[in-house]
């Protein structure tokens, strides 16, 4: 049946912080349907694609996204109706060209992303495939190692902790479901550990982690290590620590200002500070260890710690291939955080991931602090073989929904699901792990081979997509001229019957018709 787009409908909904965001439905001529919502960040990189908000203080205190909604329901709809939803690059490039700006400021990255993802989900539904299988067809799939945010600070919490996220990574397991259970048990044990130490556990931060006031940033790590032990697990073997410092948020006038510790450090001094932590604690990953504009600091950090821990660029790279290429050429970091809304389309996200994999950088699929129950990133993590996912703590449905989707996917895959553990890290041979038998080593090697194979598949298929882009350009431009030459600022109101029909389809749909996952 026909996979051409027949209708696009957008609406304003609320995210996990009670702020408006945009949700889009894409309906195909076959009757297939896809729905997706755009997330929103709190600590954002200055070079991210633009999230379009209305700015009217009388409407959701300026955070309304009705302009983005209108852009979807008018201009974007006119441009993409009639396109083949199975041609993701064509749909995405049509919207990119229609916007015509470097950072998608005309239509809004939130508007474009919602349609991009909804289109892909509609295509998956049309083919009657689970979303992850539609994105990447493979015999075996790599389940991601979760980064579980158990203590929140910085912009994500109302406390005195300077650094944004203190996370655990359960690597010493054979299945994702066992790793998830480990994380949940540590999370609940941590509540008791914090309470027994006299710290408040009355509330949680934006991403579901506890948010107590602490004497220093290091105390957060020490509390987590105690919880790991009391939960019956071994830190540095089964479970490691990961950090998101969000350093740009406390980088002021060329200094890293740790207010809770009354310290103001130069770039070199802050690298010393972090190196001391790595030597003292079982830290395996540091995100945004230096500020996004402190490239000299990043260079020094990479030289000192790049062979010991994963150094993830979030605000540094903002899922942007051009910026990532510069970082790769300069030897900055060794990993990229992948946030769909930083760049604004699924196709551009794949391009950045392919570039990272080709350069030997790891990829971490990530949520935002302002989330919805949309589970797209869970499928994306499995489909791409990224090997890591960062989607918050073990509470709040906006976080847990992604973990639950991963459980469903693992169940669907059965023996074809591989949990990579430490082998998801490029430097993992340098990390002490308890591989005590030849059988364990053999199993780990098989996981590593499968992981590499899946990443290579992503690289190869994405390179094909990029090469095809040139062939699409003429077709895209011709289509835009044809579909938008009649556009004016006050676009004609859409056909009421058509909208009602689309909304009816949307309200009746409970999933993307995936046969298990």
JSON list of N, CA and C in Angstrom, two decimals, residues 95-151:
[
{"chain": "A", "resi": 95, "resn": "UNK", "atom": "N", "xyz": [12.26, 19.74, 4.95]},
{"chain": "A", "resi": 95, "resn": "UNK", "atom": "CA", "xyz": [12.02, 20.66, 6.07]},
{"chain": "A", "resi": 95, "resn": "UNK", "atom": "C", "xyz": [13.23, 21.54, 6.33]},
{"chain": "A", "resi": 96, "resn": "UNK", "atom": "N", "xyz": [14.43, 20.98, 6.20]},
{"chain": "A", "resi": 96, "resn": "UNK", "atom": "CA", "xyz": [15.65, 21.76, 6.40]},
{"chain": "A", "resi": 96, "resn": "UNK", "atom": "C", "xyz": [15.72, 22.90, 5.38]},
{"chain": "A", "resi": 97, "resn": "UNK", "atom": "N", "xyz": [15.44, 22.58, 4.11]},
{"chain": "A", "resi": 97, "resn": "UNK", "atom": "CA", "xyz": [15.50, 23.60, 3.07]},
{"chain": "A", "resi": 97, "resn": "UNK", "atom": "C", "xyz": [14.36, 24.60, 3.20]},
{"chain": "A", "resi": 98, "resn": "UNK", "atom": "N", "xyz": [13.20, 24.14, 3.63]},
{"chain": "A", "resi": 98, "resn": "UNK", "atom": "CA", "xyz": [12.07, 25.05, 3.84]},
{"chain": "A", "resi": 98, "resn": "UNK", "atom": "C", "xyz": [12.40, 26.07, 4.92]},
{"chain": "A", "resi": 99, "resn": "UNK", "atom": "N", "xyz": [13.09, 25.61, 5.97]},
{"chain": "A", "resi": 99, "resn": "UNK", "atom": "CA", "xyz": [13.50, 26.52, 7.04]},
{"chain": "A", "resi": 99, "resn": "UNK", "atom": "C", "xyz": [14.57, 27.49, 6.55]},
{"chain": "A", "resi": 100, "resn": "UNK", "atom": "N", "xyz": [15.61, 26.94, 5.93]},
{"chain": "A", "resi": 100, "resn": "UNK", "atom": "CA", "xyz": [16.61, 27.77, 5.27]},
{"chain": "A", "resi": 100, "resn": "UNK", "atom": "C", "xyz": [17.61, 28.47, 6.17]},
{"chain": "A", "resi": 101, "resn": "UNK", "atom": "N", "xyz": [17.62, 28.16, 7.47]},
{"chain": "A", "resi": 101, "resn": "UNK", "atom": "CA", "xyz": [18.58, 28.79, 8.38]},
{"chain": "A", "resi": 101, "resn": "UNK", "atom": "C", "xyz": [19.53, 27.75, 8.96]},
{"chain": "A", "resi": 102, "resn": "UNK", "atom": "N", "xyz": [20.66, 28.22, 9.47]},
{"chain": "A", "resi": 102, "resn": "UNK", "atom": "CA", "xyz": [21.68, 27.32, 10.00]},
{"chain": "A", "resi": 102, "resn": "UNK", "atom": "C", "xyz": [21.20, 26.56, 11.22]},
{"chain": "A", "resi": 103, "resn": "UNK", "atom": "N", "xyz": [20.43, 27.22, 12.08]},
{"chain": "A", "resi": 103, "resn": "UNK", "atom": "CA", "xyz": [20.02, 26.58, 13.34]},
{"chain": "A", "resi": 103, "resn": "UNK", "atom": "C", "xyz": [18.51, 26.36, 13.44]},
{"chain": "A", "resi": 104, "resn": "UNK", "atom": "N", "xyz": [17.85, 26.35, 12.29]},
{"chain": "A", "resi": 104, "resn": "UNK", "atom": "CA", "xyz": [16.41, 26.06, 12.22]},
{"chain": "A", "resi": 104, "resn": "UNK", "atom": "C", "xyz": [15.56, 27.07, 13.01]},
{"chain": "A", "resi": 105, "resn": "UNK", "atom": "N", "xyz": [15.98, 28.30, 12.98]},
{"chain": "A", "resi": 105, "resn": "UNK", "atom": "CA", "xyz": [15.29, 29.33, 13.78]},
{"chain": "A", "resi": 105, "resn": "UNK", "atom": "C", "xyz": [13.98, 29.80, 13.16]},
{"chain": "A", "resi": 106, "resn": "UNK", "atom": "N", "xyz": [13.78, 29.57, 11.87]},
{"chain": "A", "resi": 106, "resn": "UNK", "atom": "CA", "xyz": [12.56, 30.04, 11.22]},
{"chain": "A", "resi": 106, "resn": "UNK", "atom": "C", "xyz": [11.35, 29.18, 11.63]},
{"chain": "A", "resi": 107, "resn": "UNK", "atom": "N", "xyz": [11.48, 27.88, 11.45]},
{"chain": "A", "resi": 107, "resn": "UNK", "atom": "CA", "xyz": [10.37, 26.96, 11.76]},
{"chain": "A", "resi": 107, "resn": "UNK", "atom": "C", "xyz": [10.48, 26.41, 13.17]},
{"chain": "A", "resi": 108, "resn": "UNK", "atom": "N", "xyz": [11.69, 26.35, 13.70]},
{"chain": "A", "resi": 108, "resn": "UNK", "atom": "CA", "xyz": [11.93, 25.78, 15.03]},
{"chain": "A", "resi": 108, "resn": "UNK", "atom": "C", "xyz": [12.37, 24.34, 14.95]},
{"chain": "A", "resi": 109, "resn": "UNK", "atom": "N", "xyz": [13.49, 24.03, 15.59]},
{"chain": "A", "resi": 109, "resn": "UNK", "atom": "CA", "xyz": [13.98, 22.64, 15.60]},
{"chain": "A", "resi": 109, "resn": "UNK", "atom": "C", "xyz": [12.98, 21.72, 16.27]},
{"chain": "A", "resi": 110, "resn": "UNK", "atom": "N", "xyz": [12.24, 22.24, 17.25]},
{"chain": "A", "resi": 110, "resn": "UNK", "atom": "CA", "xyz": [11.24, 21.41, 17.92]},
{"chain": "A", "resi": 110, "resn": "UNK", "atom": "C", "xyz": [10.12, 21.02, 16.96]},
{"chain": "A", "resi": 111, "resn": "UNK", "atom": "N", "xyz": [9.71, 21.94, 16.09]},
{"chain": "A", "resi": 111, "resn": "UNK", "atom": "CA", "xyz": [8.68, 21.64, 15.10]},
{"chain": "A", "resi": 111, "resn": "UNK", "atom": "C", "xyz": [9.17, 20.61, 14.09]},
{"chain": "A", "resi": 112, "resn": "UNK", "atom": "N", "xyz": [10.37, 20.83, 13.58]},
{"chain": "A", "resi": 112, "resn": "UNK", "atom": "CA", "xyz": [10.94, 19.95, 12.56]},
{"chain": "A", "resi": 112, "resn": "UNK", "atom": "C", "xyz": [11.19, 18.56, 13.13]},
{"chain": "A", "resi": 113, "resn": "UNK", "atom": "N", "xyz": [11.74, 18.49, 14.34]},
{"chain": "A", "resi": 113, "resn": "UNK", "atom": "CA", "xyz": [12.05, 17.19, 14.93]},
{"chain": "A", "resi": 113, "resn": "UNK", "atom": "C", "xyz": [10.80, 16.35, 15.17]},
{"chain": "A", "resi": 114, "resn": "UNK", "atom": "N", "xyz": [9.76, 16.96, 15.69]},
{"chain": "A", "resi": 114, "resn": "UNK", "atom": "CA", "xyz": [8.53, 16.21, 15.97]},
{"chain": "A", "resi": 114, "resn": "UNK", "atom": "C", "xyz": [8.01, 15.55, 14.70]},
{"chain": "A", "resi": 115, "resn": "UNK", "atom": "N", "xyz": [8.05, 16.26, 13.59]},
{"chain": "A", "resi": 115, "resn": "UNK", "atom": "CA", "xyz": [7.58, 15.71, 12.32]},
{"chain": "A", "resi": 115, "resn": "UNK", "atom": "C", "xyz": [8.55, 14.65, 11.80]},
{"chain": "A", "resi": 116, "resn": "UNK", "atom": "N", "xyz": [9.85, 14.91, 11.92]},
{"chain": "A", "resi": 116, "resn": "UNK", "atom": "CA", "xyz": [10.86, 13.95, 11.46]},
{"chain": "A", "resi": 116, "resn": "UNK", "atom": "C", "xyz": [10.68, 12.60, 12.14]},
{"chain": "A", "resi": 117, "resn": "UNK", "atom": "N", "xyz": [10.52, 12.60, 13.45]},
{"chain": "A", "resi": 117, "resn": "UNK", "atom": "CA", "xyz": [10.37, 11.35, 14.20]},
{"chain": "A", "resi": 117, "resn": "UNK", "atom": "C", "xyz": [9.02, 10.71, 13.95]},
{"chain": "A", "resi": 118, "resn": "UNK", "atom": "N", "xyz": [7.97, 11.52, 13.88]},
{"chain": "A", "resi": 118, "resn": "UNK", "atom": "CA", "xyz": [6.64, 10.97, 13.62]},
{"chain": "A", "resi": 118, "resn": "UNK", "atom": "C", "xyz": [6.58, 10.32, 12.25]},
{"chain": "A", "resi": 119, "resn": "UNK", "atom": "N", "xyz": [7.28, 10.89, 11.28]},
{"chain": "A", "resi": 119, "resn": "UNK", "atom": "CA", "xyz": [7.34, 10.31, 9.94]},
{"chain": "A", "resi": 119, "resn": "UNK", "atom": "C", "xyz": [8.00, 8.93, 9.98]},
{"chain": "A", "resi": 120, "resn": "UNK", "atom": "N", "xyz": [9.12, 8.83, 10.69]},
{"chain": "A", "resi": 120, "resn": "UNK", "atom": "CA", "xyz": [9.82, 7.54, 10.79]},
{"chain": "A", "resi": 120, "resn": "UNK", "atom": "C", "xyz": [8.95, 6.50, 11.48]},
{"chain": "A", "resi": 121, "resn": "UNK", "atom": "N", "xyz": [8.22, 6.91, 12.49]},
{"chain": "A", "resi": 121, "resn": "UNK", "atom": "CA", "xyz": [7.34, 5.97, 13.19]},
{"chain": "A", "resi": 121, "resn": "UNK", "atom": "C", "xyz": [6.17, 5.54, 12.31]},
{"chain": "A", "resi": 122, "resn": "UNK", "atom": "N", "xyz": [5.66, 6.46, 11.52]},
{"chain": "A", "resi": 122, "resn": "UNK", "atom": "CA", "xyz": [4.59, 6.11, 10.59]},
{"chain": "A", "resi": 122, "resn": "UNK", "atom": "C", "xyz": [5.09, 5.11, 9.55]},
{"chain": "A", "resi": 123, "resn": "UNK", "atom": "N", "xyz": [6.33, 5.31, 9.08]},
{"chain": "A", "resi": 123, "resn": "UNK", "atom": "CA", "xyz": [6.92, 4.39, 8.11]},
{"chain": "A", "resi": 123, "resn": "UNK", "atom": "C", "xyz": [7.07, 3.00, 8.72]},
{"chain": "A", "resi": 124, "resn": "UNK", "atom": "N", "xyz": [7.51, 2.95, 9.98]},
{"chain": "A", "resi": 124, "resn": "UNK", "atom": "CA", "xyz": [7.65, 1.66, 10.66]},
{"chain": "A", "resi": 124, "resn": "UNK", "atom": "C", "xyz": [6.29, 0.98, 10.79]},
{"chain": "A", "resi": 125, "resn": "UNK", "atom": "N", "xyz": [5.29, 1.75, 11.13]},
{"chain": "A", "resi": 125, "resn": "UNK", "atom": "CA", "xyz": [3.93, 1.22, 11.25]},
{"chain": "A", "resi": 125, "resn": "UNK", "atom": "C", "xyz": [3.43, 0.71, 9.90]},
{"chain": "A", "resi": 126, "resn": "UNK", "atom": "N", "xyz": [3.73, 1.45, 8.84]},
{"chain": "A", "resi": 126, "resn": "UNK", "atom": "CA", "xyz": [3.33, 1.05, 7.49]},
{"chain": "A", "resi": 126, "resn": "UNK", "atom": "C", "xyz": [3.91, -0.32, 7.13]},
{"chain": "A", "resi": 127, "resn": "UNK", "atom": "N", "xyz": [5.16, -0.54, 7.52]},
{"chain": "A", "resi": 127, "resn": "UNK", "atom": "CA", "xyz": [5.83, -1.82, 7.22]},
{"chain": "A", "resi": 127, "resn": "UNK", "atom": "C", "xyz": [5.56, -2.88, 8.28]},
{"chain": "A", "resi": 128, "resn": "UNK", "atom": "N", "xyz": [4.77, -2.51, 9.29]},
{"chain": "A", "resi": 128, "resn": "UNK", "atom": "CA", "xyz": [4.43, -3.42, 10.40]},
{"chain": "A", "resi": 128, "resn": "UNK", "atom": "C", "xyz": [5.70, -3.96, 11.07]},
{"chain": "A", "resi": 129, "resn": "UNK", "atom": "N", "xyz": [6.61, -3.04, 11.35]},
{"chain": "A", "resi": 129, "resn": "UNK", "atom": "CA", "xyz": [7.85, -3.39, 12.03]},
{"chain": "A", "resi": 129, "resn": "UNK", "atom": "C", "xyz": [7.97, -2.62, 13.33]},
{"chain": "A", "resi": 130, "resn": "UNK", "atom": "N", "xyz": [8.58, -3.23, 14.36]},
{"chain": "A", "resi": 130, "resn": "UNK", "atom": "CA", "xyz": [8.94, -2.43, 15.54]},
{"chain": "A", "resi": 130, "resn": "UNK", "atom": "C", "xyz": [9.86, -1.29, 15.10]},
{"chain": "A", "resi": 131, "resn": "UNK", "atom": "N", "xyz": [9.78, -0.19, 15.79]},
{"chain": "A", "resi": 131, "resn": "UNK", "atom": "CA", "xyz": [10.53, 0.99, 15.37]},
{"chain": "A", "resi": 131, "resn": "UNK", "atom": "C", "xyz": [12.02, 0.72, 15.27]},
{"chain": "A", "resi": 132, "resn": "UNK", "atom": "N", "xyz": [12.59, 0.00, 16.23]},
{"chain": "A", "resi": 132, "resn": "UNK", "atom": "CA", "xyz": [14.03, -0.23, 16.21]},
{"chain": "A", "resi": 132, "resn": "UNK", "atom": "C", "xyz": [14.43, -1.10, 15.02]},
{"chain": "A", "resi": 133, "resn": "UNK", "atom": "N", "xyz": [13.57, -2.05, 14.64]},
{"chain": "A", "resi": 133, "resn": "UNK", "atom": "CA", "xyz": [13.87, -2.90, 13.48]},
{"chain": "A", "resi": 133, "resn": "UNK", "atom": "C", "xyz": [13.73, -2.11, 12.17]},
{"chain": "A", "resi": 134, "resn": "UNK", "atom": "N", "xyz": [12.82, -1.17, 12.15]},
{"chain": "A", "resi": 134, "resn": "UNK", "atom": "CA", "xyz": [12.69, -0.33, 10.96]},
{"chain": "A", "resi": 134, "resn": "UNK", "atom": "C", "xyz": [13.94, 0.53, 10.78]},
{"chain": "A", "resi": 135, "resn": "UNK", "atom": "N", "xyz": [14.45, 1.10, 11.88]},
{"chain": "A", "resi": 135, "resn": "UNK", "atom": "CA", "xyz": [15.62, 1.96, 11.81]},
{"chain": "A", "resi": 135, "resn": "UNK", "atom": "C", "xyz": [16.87, 1.20, 11.38]},
{"chain": "A", "resi": 136, "resn": "UNK", "atom": "N", "xyz": [16.99, -0.05, 11.83]},
{"chain": "A", "resi": 136, "resn": "UNK", "atom": "CA", "xyz": [18.16, -0.85, 11.47]},
{"chain": "A", "resi": 136, "resn": "UNK", "atom": "C", "xyz": [17.79, -2.33, 11.48]},
{"chain": "A", "resi": 137, "resn": "UNK", "atom": "N", "xyz": [17.89, -2.96, 10.32]},
{"chain": "A", "resi": 137, "resn": "UNK", "atom": "CA", "xyz": [17.58, -4.38, 10.20]},
{"chain": "A", "resi": 137, "resn": "UNK", "atom": "C", "xyz": [18.84, -5.19, 10.48]},
{"chain": "A", "resi": 138, "resn": "UNK", "atom": "N", "xyz": [18.82, -5.99, 11.53]},
{"chain": "A", "resi": 138, "resn": "UNK", "atom": "CA", "xyz": [20.00, -6.75, 11.93]},
{"chain": "A", "resi": 138, "resn": "UNK", "atom": "C", "xyz": [19.57, -8.06, 12.56]},
{"chain": "A", "resi": 139, "resn": "UNK", "atom": "N", "xyz": [20.47, -9.04, 12.56]},
{"chain": "A", "resi": 139, "resn": "UNK", "atom": "CA", "xyz": [20.18, -10.32, 13.21]},
{"chain": "A", "resi": 139, "resn": "UNK", "atom": "C", "xyz": [20.31, -10.19, 14.72]},
{"chain": "A", "resi": 140, "resn": "UNK", "atom": "N", "xyz": [21.39, -9.55, 15.15]},
{"chain": "A", "resi": 140, "resn": "UNK", "atom": "CA", "xyz": [21.62, -9.34, 16.58]},
{"chain": "A", "resi": 140, "resn": "UNK", "atom": "C", "xyz": [21.67, -7.84, 16.86]},
{"chain": "A", "resi": 141, "resn": "UNK", "atom": "N", "xyz": [21.24, -7.49, 18.07]},
{"chain": "A", "resi": 141, "resn": "UNK", "atom": "CA", "xyz": [21.21, -6.08, 18.47]},
{"chain": "A", "resi": 141, "resn": "UNK", "atom": "C", "xyz": [21.91, -5.89, 19.81]},
{"chain": "A", "resi": 142, "resn": "UNK", "atom": "N", "xyz": [22.58, -4.76, 19.94]},
{"chain": "A", "resi": 142, "resn": "UNK", "atom": "CA", "xyz": [23.27, -4.41, 21.17]},
{"chain": "A", "resi": 142, "resn": "UNK", "atom": "C", "xyz": [22.31, -3.64, 22.07]},
{"chain": "A", "resi": 143, "resn": "UNK", "atom": "N", "xyz": [22.07, -4.16, 23.26]},
{"chain": "A", "resi": 143, "resn": "UNK", "atom": "CA", "xyz": [21.29, -3.42, 24.25]},
{"chain": "A", "resi": 143, "resn": "UNK", "atom": "C", "xyz": [22.21, -2.39, 24.91]},
{"chain": "A", "resi": 144, "resn": "UNK", "atom": "N", "xyz": [21.71, -1.22, 25.22]},
{"chain": "A", "resi": 144, "resn": "UNK", "atom": "CA", "xyz": [22.58, -0.17, 25.78]},
{"chain": "A", "resi": 144, "resn": "UNK", "atom": "C", "xyz": [22.83, -0.34, 27.28]},
{"chain": "A", "resi": 145, "resn": "UNK", "atom": "N", "xyz": [24.05, 0.00, 27.69]},
{"chain": "A", "resi": 145, "resn": "UNK", "atom": "CA", "xyz": [24.36, 0.10, 29.12]},
{"chain": "A", "resi": 145, "resn": "UNK", "atom": "C", "xyz": [23.77, 1.43, 29.61]},
{"chain": "A", "resi": 146, "resn": "UNK", "atom": "N", "xyz": [22.94, 1.40, 30.64]},
{"chain": "A", "resi": 146, "resn": "UNK", "atom": "CA", "xyz": [22.30, 2.65, 31.07]},
{"chain": "A", "resi": 146, "resn": "UNK", "atom": "C", "xyz": [23.20, 3.50, 31.97]},
{"chain": "A", "resi": 147, "resn": "UNK", "atom": "N", "xyz": [23.13, 4.81, 31.77]},
{"chain": "A", "resi": 147, "resn": "UNK", "atom": "CA", "xyz": [23.70, 5.78, 32.70]},
{"chain": "A", "resi": 147, "resn": "UNK", "atom": "C", "xyz": [22.53, 6.25, 33.57]},
{"chain": "A", "resi": 148, "resn": "UNK", "atom": "N", "xyz": [22.53, 5.85, 34.82]},
{"chain": "A", "resi": 148, "resn": "UNK", "atom": "CA", "xyz": [21.38, 6.11, 35.69]},
{"chain": "A", "resi": 148, "resn": "UNK", "atom": "C", "xyz": [21.68, 7.24, 36.65]},
{"chain": "A", "resi": 149, "resn": "UNK", "atom": "N", "xyz": [20.96, 8.32, 36.50]},
{"chain": "A", "resi": 149, "resn": "UNK", "atom": "CA", "xyz": [21.21, 9.54, 37.26]},
{"chain": "A", "resi": 149, "resn": "UNK", "atom": "C", "xyz": [20.57, 9.45, 38.64]},
{"chain": "A", "resi": 150, "resn": "UNK", "atom": "N", "xyz": [21.38, 9.20, 39.67]},
{"chain": "A", "resi": 150, "resn": "UNK", "atom": "CA", "xyz": [20.80, 8.95, 41.00]},
{"chain": "A", "resi": 150, "resn": "UNK", "atom": "C", "xyz": [20.94, 10.13, 41.96]},
{"chain": "A", "resi": 151, "resn": "UNK", "atom": "N", "xyz": [21.87, 11.06, 41.69]},
{"chain": "A", "resi": 151, "resn": "UNK", "atom": "CA", "xyz": [21.94, 12.31, 42.45]},
{"chain": "A", "resi": 151, "resn": "UNK", "atom": "C", "xyz": [22.00, 13.47, 41.47]}
]
